[in-house]
Amino acid sequence: MAATKKALLGPLVGAVDQGTSSTRFLVFNSKTAELLSHHQVEIKQQFPKEGWVEQDPKEILHSVYECVEKTCEKLGRLNIDISNIKAIGVSNQRETTVVWDKLTGEPLYNAVVWLDLRTQSTVENLSKSIPVNNNFVKSKTGLPLSTYFSAVKLRWLLDNVKKIQKAVEEDRALFGTIDSWLIWSLTGGATGGVHCTDVTNASRTMLFNIHSLEWDKQLCEFFKVPMKILPNVRSSSEIYGLMKAGTLEGVPISGCLGDQSAALVGQMCFQDGQAKNTYGTGCFLLCNTGHKCVFSEHGLLTTVAYKLGRDKPVYYALEGSVAIAGAVIRWLRDNLGIIKTSEEIEKLAKEAGTSYDCYFVPAFSGLYAPYWDPSARGIICGLTQFTNKCHIAFAALEAVCFQTREILDAMNRDCGIPLSHLQVDGGMTNNKILMQLQADILYIPVVKPSMPETTALGAAMAAGAAEGVGIWSLEPEDLSAVTMERFEPQINAKESEIRYSTWKKAVMKSMGWVTTQSPESGDPSIFSSLPLGFFIVSSMVMLIGARYLSGVP
């Protein structure tokens, strides 16, 4: 019986999904796209100074090994033969920057996370050097000059970390985003590791020309980044190297996509005009624009969607990026302590049923699309003595939905054809109240796949379809049909518009909060560094009294 089961499963594909909050390893059946098993480990974030966000690259790497081993153990208990795993894909948090020593394999500094704000004065200084009539950075990269992207983080590391300066001088330093660090380490590290990235991750560094699909000499000179430390750029679907350690030693790593591109592939948005929204630490809405680079006039990014093979064409996307989505739930848990687990937010919000005119703008890292205002900070508006933690929980979920509405509106204006529905994925989509709120605030249906792990699925699809692996067909007729859950709007359009316009009023109040900024100096002043919203909310909590936050009448 067991042998029959193994034979029916056919070839399997594993996927590393390394996100900001956690690492996971998932294994899929390449013929049915069925998720067979997975394991997840939470990743610590470090905040050495206000506005600084770091992670330990070695902790990230160890978490990958742990997830692979635990998943393989689970498959063994299910009587599934792990020798059927024929390929591994990697999906990763984008923009997060690592520099390491190629001789020892040791990181030379913590990973500087995409949310990090220490480079704001670097951005301000660099922006003065860009001609007003020739923004060559944006025209080559599709990106606004921002603390979000890797080039300015790398510039800060090169300027401020002596170990990195010395390693560059001695030709020992390698730079990469998380995908590069993982692939290099998993394929041998200091003993023959492959130093590469894919086009989707490269397109988020601000050093990559999205038209020529190469590192750009002018951009590297502008950011004063030595090109010798950069990884080789490859397609999103090809064999990069083999696993050199652990249970899956010898299995090829053959897929690599930044997490949002992976979700676009996993949602099977292969047609021009198809879009998806992923709800993770941040919130990211991507719309496939086909072979055309579409430049936004409404605050969106132009980015590489995917290139599924060395000889396959490149596809582009318009992207709306929201810095804080799931991170606001983690903040309510870890900073305010009004929930013990992330899942409790749904229960609290259900209990309230409304925010009671309380509006939360979680601009902890400034505002991303469509404003790109690094001086914004988190605020909660409309508090009364009646406000309690349930209303704040509801307002936090509404904030995620309002931010999505803003980028969807911008995308509709850029594309000219409004989306008739929104495809969604990511961990937060398990929250039914959030999904219903999203449908109400957008006033269009929200469609969620029954298997929400589309980021990992996309990485697995790219890995399984790679030349030399060839066990996953990406032909439309071969792609497995996915069952969907649909959320229809349940409020009238007028009420939806009133709530949205009030939210916009709150956003205006959050902007321009920081009047002087010098995070690099480590100045602890509230006006010169990122408070992560804490001091603002703390003062509000003092005003309304702890008994109201705890729900006591």
XYZ file of C-alpha atoms in Angstrom:
553
model
C 0.000 0.000 0.000
C 2.803 2.396 0.958
C 4.632 1.692 -2.294
C 1.475 2.507 -4.249
C 1.160 5.818 -2.413
C 4.751 6.767 -3.228
C 4.283 5.875 -6.880
C 1.152 8.013 -7.116
C 2.892 11.080 -5.677
C 5.396 11.383 -8.488
C 8.239 13.931 -8.405
C 8.195 16.506 -5.590
C 9.597 20.039 -5.360
C 10.726 21.853 -2.223
C 10.547 25.604 -1.650
C 12.423 27.781 0.842
C 10.221 30.768 1.746
C 12.448 33.132 3.723
C 10.362 36.091 4.892
C 10.875 39.022 7.244
C 9.059 37.343 10.133
C 9.748 33.656 9.519
C 11.433 30.980 7.421
C 9.545 28.010 5.993
C 10.307 24.979 3.886
C 7.393 23.489 1.954
C 7.146 20.449 -0.302
C 4.700 20.239 -3.230
C 3.553 17.520 -5.605
C 4.687 18.776 -9.030
C 1.725 17.153 -10.820
C -1.106 18.466 -8.618
C 0.486 21.475 -6.801
C -0.710 19.861 -3.553
C 1.154 20.963 -0.419
C 2.366 17.781 1.298
C 4.226 19.093 4.341
C 6.028 22.117 5.737
C 7.844 23.516 8.767
C 8.138 27.127 9.982
C 10.542 28.977 12.301
C 10.043 32.574 13.487
C 12.957 34.970 12.827
C 14.066 37.602 15.353
C 14.245 41.251 14.354
C 16.766 43.488 16.101
C 16.308 47.231 16.668
C 19.741 48.508 17.795
C 18.610 52.132 17.418
C 15.264 53.676 16.613
C 14.663 53.342 12.912
C 17.240 50.571 12.531
C 16.015 47.061 11.689
C 18.500 44.185 11.493
C 18.564 40.385 11.393
C 21.329 37.850 11.932
C 22.230 36.257 8.548
C 23.502 33.124 10.311
C 20.210 32.749 12.188
C 18.400 33.024 8.841
C 20.647 30.356 7.297
C 20.304 28.004 10.285
C 16.523 28.439 10.172
C 16.554 27.234 6.548
C 18.517 24.096 7.467
C 16.192 23.468 10.434
C 13.055 23.843 8.312
C 14.434 21.506 5.615
C 15.329 18.794 8.154
C 12.037 19.046 10.095
C 9.957 18.956 6.902
C 11.838 15.881 5.693
C 11.177 14.216 9.074
C 7.451 14.977 8.707
C 7.434 13.530 5.179
C 9.076 10.376 6.538
C 6.301 10.005 9.114
C 3.789 10.340 6.242
C 5.626 7.492 4.479
C 6.674 9.812 1.653
C 10.083 9.091 0.148
C 12.197 12.280 0.269
C 14.339 10.999 -2.605
C 11.363 12.098 -4.744
C 12.325 15.749 -4.063
C 13.944 16.619 -7.401
C 14.452 20.396 -7.089
C 14.374 23.297 -4.628
C 13.201 26.871 -5.210
C 14.082 29.916 -3.112
C 11.771 32.821 -2.367
C 12.948 35.628 -0.110
C 12.285 38.968 1.532
C 13.587 41.513 -0.951
C 15.979 44.479 -0.562
C 17.409 43.180 2.745
C 21.180 43.568 2.415
C 24.005 41.248 3.485
C 27.789 41.563 3.068
C 29.947 38.565 3.947
C 33.525 37.241 3.750
C 33.932 34.818 0.848
C 36.956 33.149 2.477
C 35.402 32.419 5.891
C 31.697 32.454 5.011
C 31.071 34.791 7.951
C 28.719 37.794 7.655
C 30.625 41.056 8.159
C 27.595 42.801 9.699
C 23.978 41.997 10.435
C 21.528 41.957 7.515
C 20.067 45.453 7.097
C 16.345 44.816 6.629
C 14.245 46.449 3.901
C 12.253 48.364 6.561
C 15.394 50.020 7.950
C 15.455 53.849 7.952
C 19.045 54.667 8.915
C 19.875 55.756 5.357
C 17.485 58.693 5.189
C 20.208 61.366 5.215
C 22.136 59.276 2.626
C 19.047 59.404 0.412
C 18.651 63.146 0.958
C 22.289 63.795 0.033
C 22.191 61.553 -3.046
C 18.944 63.088 -4.297
C 20.717 66.460 -4.593
C 23.074 64.876 -7.148
C 20.311 63.728 -9.528
C 19.542 66.268 -12.288
C 15.906 67.448 -12.137
C 15.480 67.024 -15.890
C 17.222 63.623 -16.026
C 16.310 61.237 -13.230
C 18.558 58.511 -14.611
C 18.128 56.428 -11.441
C 14.367 56.104 -11.877
C 14.490 55.698 -15.670
C 17.023 52.836 -15.386
C 15.646 51.106 -12.290
C 11.916 51.970 -12.203
C 12.380 52.953 -8.546
C 12.288 56.234 -6.596
C 15.372 57.033 -4.522
C 14.347 55.640 -1.127
C 15.652 54.023 2.066
C 13.686 50.927 0.932
C 16.165 49.646 -1.656
C 19.506 47.852 -1.274
C 21.946 50.329 -2.868
C 21.631 52.927 -0.095
C 21.880 50.234 2.597
C 25.046 48.929 0.939
C 26.401 52.481 0.670
C 25.842 52.920 4.436
C 27.647 49.630 5.186
C 30.596 50.605 2.972
C 30.814 54.002 4.705
C 30.369 52.881 8.306
C 31.607 49.332 8.880
C 35.409 49.048 9.009
C 35.347 45.235 8.646
C 33.483 45.646 5.341
C 35.810 48.395 4.109
C 38.829 46.166 4.828
C 37.230 43.099 3.202
C 36.457 45.102 0.035
C 40.070 46.357 -0.114
C 41.344 42.780 0.280
C 38.886 41.398 -2.292
C 37.151 39.208 0.310
C 33.711 40.888 0.373
C 30.569 39.642 -1.348
C 27.245 41.497 -1.399
C 23.835 39.989 -1.845
C 20.194 40.116 -0.942
C 18.890 37.191 1.139
C 18.519 34.908 -1.900
C 22.211 35.349 -2.767
C 23.342 34.720 0.803
C 21.253 31.529 1.006
C 22.172 30.122 -2.423
C 25.890 30.838 -1.859
C 25.765 29.163 1.567
C 23.599 26.180 0.535
C 25.754 25.404 -2.535
C 29.009 25.201 -0.589
C 29.730 28.632 0.865
C 33.476 29.264 1.223
C 34.181 25.966 -0.557
C 32.680 26.668 -3.977
C 29.384 28.401 -3.211
C 27.585 29.954 -6.200
C 27.365 33.762 -5.943
C 24.253 34.670 -7.913
C 20.877 36.355 -7.803
C 17.904 36.410 -10.149
C 16.490 39.291 -12.184
C 13.593 39.935 -9.761
C 15.858 40.414 -6.745
C 18.455 42.334 -8.765
C 15.726 44.754 -9.871
C 15.202 45.786 -6.218
C 18.800 46.793 -5.518
C 18.748 50.115 -7.448
C 21.992 49.036 -9.141
C 20.311 47.032 -11.930
C 19.184 48.285 -15.322
C 15.739 46.727 -15.852
C 15.954 47.311 -19.648
C 19.344 45.709 -20.347
C 18.962 43.226 -17.420
C 22.516 43.922 -16.267
C 24.285 45.685 -13.413
C 24.608 49.295 -14.516
C 28.031 50.956 -14.411
C 26.609 54.478 -14.104
C 24.395 53.463 -11.165
C 27.257 51.668 -9.413
C 29.438 54.769 -9.828
C 26.627 57.003 -8.542
C 26.216 54.884 -5.385
C 30.021 54.247 -5.218
C 29.508 50.492 -5.148
C 32.394 48.320 -6.445
C 30.965 46.001 -9.111
C 33.317 43.160 -8.117
C 31.231 42.437 -4.976
C 27.947 41.992 -6.901
C 26.461 38.540 -7.644
C 25.981 37.148 -11.159
C 22.461 37.811 -12.432
C 20.558 34.773 -13.674
C 16.987 34.006 -14.753
C 14.374 32.999 -12.163
C 14.265 29.383 -13.371
C 17.521 27.519 -14.016
C 19.915 25.258 -12.102
C 22.214 27.476 -10.001
C 23.959 24.697 -8.066
C 23.412 21.659 -5.836
C 22.674 21.431 -2.109
C 25.990 20.588 -0.429
C 24.799 19.556 3.045
C 21.893 18.055 4.968
C 19.236 15.515 4.078
C 18.726 16.984 0.597
C 22.416 17.028 -0.372
C 22.786 16.768 -4.160
C 19.330 18.204 -4.968
C 19.536 21.122 -7.443
C 18.508 24.644 -6.436
C 16.785 25.696 -9.658
C 14.286 28.463 -8.869
C 14.771 31.923 -7.377
C 12.210 34.720 -7.089
C 11.764 37.678 -4.759
C 8.747 36.892 -2.594
C 6.292 39.177 -4.397
C 7.260 37.875 -7.828
C 6.972 34.336 -6.468
C 3.418 35.081 -5.305
C 2.560 36.508 -8.748
C 3.744 33.236 -10.335
C 2.032 31.142 -7.634
C -1.243 32.975 -8.297
C -0.659 32.159 -11.996
C -0.897 35.814 -13.030
C 0.850 35.139 -16.340
C -1.372 37.407 -18.450
C -0.981 41.134 -19.007
C -3.324 42.928 -16.547
C -3.588 40.139 -13.949
C -2.818 41.255 -10.401
C -2.399 39.881 -6.884
C -1.993 41.342 -3.405
C 0.148 39.623 -0.766
C -0.468 40.292 2.923
C 2.728 39.614 4.876
C 4.923 41.856 7.045
C 4.177 44.482 4.410
C 1.528 44.501 1.711
C 2.431 44.259 -1.974
C 0.106 44.610 -4.953
C 1.643 43.555 -8.288
C 0.084 43.827 -11.734
C 1.640 41.959 -14.669
C 2.328 44.426 -17.523
C 3.751 41.819 -19.912
C 6.909 42.587 -21.889
C 6.418 46.363 -21.452
C 7.979 48.532 -18.748
C 5.055 50.698 -17.629
C 6.206 53.761 -15.668
C 3.767 54.980 -13.053
C 2.537 58.543 -12.743
C 0.853 57.777 -9.423
C 3.602 56.652 -7.050
C 3.957 52.985 -8.039
C 7.171 51.104 -8.840
C 8.175 49.504 -12.133
C 9.844 46.172 -11.461
C 10.813 42.855 -13.039
C 8.008 40.324 -12.523
C 9.896 37.174 -13.597
C 12.018 35.545 -16.292
C 11.211 31.846 -16.230
C 14.240 30.453 -18.043
C 17.567 31.531 -19.484
C 16.134 31.853 -22.993
C 12.640 32.951 -21.941
C 11.379 36.554 -22.213
C 11.318 38.897 -19.247
C 7.977 40.070 -17.823
C 7.492 43.335 -15.941
C 5.054 44.499 -13.273
C 3.710 47.624 -11.651
C 3.951 47.379 -7.882
C 2.377 49.177 -4.980
C 4.366 48.645 -1.773
C 3.001 49.147 1.747
C 5.646 48.897 4.484
C 3.441 47.854 7.404
C 0.665 45.249 7.178
C 1.208 42.123 9.303
C 3.910 44.081 11.135
C 1.191 46.176 12.790
C -0.275 42.999 14.342
C 3.159 41.956 15.589
C 3.581 45.483 17.003
C 0.287 45.258 18.907
C 1.509 41.919 20.301
C 5.142 42.723 21.086
C 5.132 46.482 21.824
C 1.702 47.146 23.356
C 0.906 43.638 24.618
C -2.833 43.934 23.908
C -2.778 40.509 22.231
C -0.710 37.441 23.151
C -0.781 35.797 19.707
C -1.254 37.249 16.226
C -4.410 35.146 15.784
C -6.150 36.972 18.668
C -6.566 40.103 16.529
C -9.490 38.532 14.664
C -11.306 37.720 17.907
C -10.862 41.271 19.256
C -11.939 42.860 15.970
C -15.000 40.608 15.807
C -15.934 41.595 19.358
C -15.829 45.299 18.405
C -17.445 44.955 14.964
C -16.284 48.521 14.244
C -13.387 50.837 14.916
C -15.849 53.314 16.454
C -14.378 56.082 14.267
C -10.846 55.282 15.408
C -8.293 55.395 12.534
C -4.805 53.914 12.663
C -2.051 54.986 10.233
C 0.871 52.569 10.877
C 3.554 54.679 9.180
C 6.263 53.177 11.382
C 8.791 53.336 8.523
C 7.351 56.396 6.840
C 4.839 55.979 4.034
C 5.659 53.938 0.923
C 3.383 53.910 -2.151
C 1.825 56.110 -3.314
C 3.295 58.882 -1.084
C 6.969 57.953 -0.590
C 7.168 60.193 2.466
C 9.899 59.056 4.882
C 8.965 61.829 7.330
C 5.543 60.301 8.117
C 5.041 58.498 11.425
C 2.401 56.221 12.914
C -0.651 57.835 14.488
C -4.026 56.797 15.907
C -6.805 59.357 15.416
C -10.339 59.701 16.726
C -9.778 58.312 20.227
C -12.465 58.898 22.862
C -12.959 57.588 26.426
C -15.087 54.846 24.880
C -12.169 53.525 22.746
C -10.785 50.186 23.906
C -8.318 47.606 22.630
C -10.995 45.927 20.469
C -11.548 49.156 18.512
C -7.792 49.619 18.067
C -7.520 46.012 16.827
C -10.300 46.661 14.311
C -8.665 49.933 13.225
C -5.359 48.097 12.681
C -7.043 45.640 10.290
C -8.845 48.503 8.534
C -5.493 50.262 8.105
C -4.168 47.334 6.054
C -7.281 47.497 3.854
C -7.171 51.277 3.403
C -3.507 51.148 2.384
C -4.385 48.487 -0.202
C -7.209 50.707 -1.487
C -4.728 53.548 -2.016
C -2.370 51.466 -4.143
C -5.241 49.811 -6.040
C -6.600 53.264 -6.942
C -3.143 54.289 -8.176
C -2.844 51.083 -10.213
C -6.266 51.566 -11.783
C -5.267 55.100 -12.842
C -1.945 53.896 -14.309
C -3.407 50.903 -16.125
C -6.624 52.590 -17.243
C -8.678 49.423 -16.691
C -9.989 49.023 -13.100
C -9.584 45.556 -11.600
C -12.889 43.673 -11.420
C -11.679 41.623 -8.435
C -8.557 41.289 -6.288
C -6.611 38.019 -5.965
C -5.042 37.759 -2.519
C -2.564 35.554 -0.669
C -0.246 35.547 2.346
C -0.567 34.599 5.993
C -2.984 37.396 6.917
C -5.605 36.140 4.435
C -6.567 33.460 6.995
C -8.250 36.318 8.876
C -11.828 36.304 7.538
C -12.679 39.679 9.092
C -9.716 41.243 7.285
C -10.802 39.717 3.967
C -14.389 40.925 4.388
C -13.185 44.398 5.367
C -10.976 44.424 2.276
C -13.918 43.614 -0.009
C -16.012 46.330 1.694
C -13.324 49.015 1.436
C -12.390 48.207 -2.187
C -16.019 47.632 -3.108
C -14.992 44.756 -5.399
C -14.849 41.006 -4.641
C -11.737 39.615 -2.955
C -10.717 36.151 -4.176
C -8.507 33.911 -2.056
C -7.074 30.522 -3.128
C -7.941 27.641 -0.800
C -4.178 26.965 -0.528
C -2.775 30.376 0.475
C 0.931 29.406 0.244
C 1.284 30.935 -3.200
C 4.697 32.516 -2.553
C 6.279 29.129 -1.873
C 4.243 27.588 -4.699
C 5.658 30.142 -7.156
C 9.235 29.321 -6.124
C 8.467 25.600 -6.463
C 6.954 26.107 -9.933
C 10.048 28.018 -11.114
C 12.342 25.299 -9.704
C 10.364 22.388 -11.144
C 10.090 23.991 -14.588
C 13.835 24.713 -14.935
C 15.779 23.288 -17.842
C 17.456 20.104 -16.651
C 14.672 19.467 -14.109
C 11.539 19.675 -16.256
C 9.004 18.148 -13.896
C 6.570 21.097 -13.655
C 4.770 22.287 -16.757
C 3.901 25.994 -16.906
C 1.691 25.558 -19.983
C -1.779 27.034 -19.245
C -3.575 23.764 -20.026
C -1.343 21.858 -17.562
C -1.666 24.210 -14.604
C -3.808 22.788 -11.808
C -7.168 24.482 -11.243
C -7.224 26.191 -7.848
C -10.364 26.358 -5.725
C -11.143 29.865 -4.496
C -12.960 31.483 -1.586
C -14.775 34.673 -2.556
C -15.627 37.668 -0.339
C -18.278 40.037 -1.738
C -18.725 43.660 -0.535
C -21.411 43.844 2.164
C -21.715 47.601 2.702
C -22.987 50.266 0.320
C -20.555 52.239 -1.815
C -21.336 55.544 -0.045
C -20.369 54.168 3.385
C -17.186 52.708 1.887
C -16.241 56.123 0.435
C -16.912 57.972 3.713
C -14.653 55.606 5.645
C -11.941 55.878 3.009
C -12.015 59.697 2.874
C -11.722 59.848 6.692
C -8.722 57.533 6.486
C -7.124 59.885 3.925
C -7.597 62.732 6.386
C -5.717 60.717 9.002
C -2.907 59.995 6.519
C -2.446 63.730 5.921
C -2.000 64.217 9.671
C 0.736 61.542 9.774
C 2.859 63.227 7.089
C 5.745 65.616 7.727
C 5.991 64.454 11.340
C 9.794 64.327 11.459
C 11.199 67.773 10.826
C 14.902 66.968 11.230
C 16.351 63.559 10.558
C 19.784 62.185 11.248
C 19.409 58.511 12.189
C 23.005 57.762 11.228
C 24.183 59.874 14.146
C 22.183 57.701 16.551
C 20.466 60.805 18.026
C 17.795 59.400 20.385
C 15.551 62.449 20.044
C 12.003 61.592 18.982
C 12.258 64.160 16.183
C 15.476 62.827 14.711
C 14.761 59.115 14.612
C 12.026 56.585 14.042
C 9.843 55.978 17.099
C 8.086 53.003 15.465
C 4.908 54.772 16.495
C 5.553 53.788 20.108
C 5.841 57.166 21.800
C 2.863 58.542 19.925
C 0.604 55.679 20.898
C 2.009 55.597 24.433
C 0.924 59.187 24.989
C -2.542 58.354 23.667
C -2.758 55.329 25.923
C -1.951 57.557 28.900
C -4.726 59.919 27.897
C -7.486 57.368 27.586
C -6.390 55.265 30.533
C -5.187 51.709 30.765
C -8.596 50.490 31.940
C -10.173 51.375 28.601
C -7.489 49.582 26.630
C -8.043 46.462 28.707
C -11.742 46.571 27.851
C -12.961 47.335 31.388
C -16.111 49.500 31.234
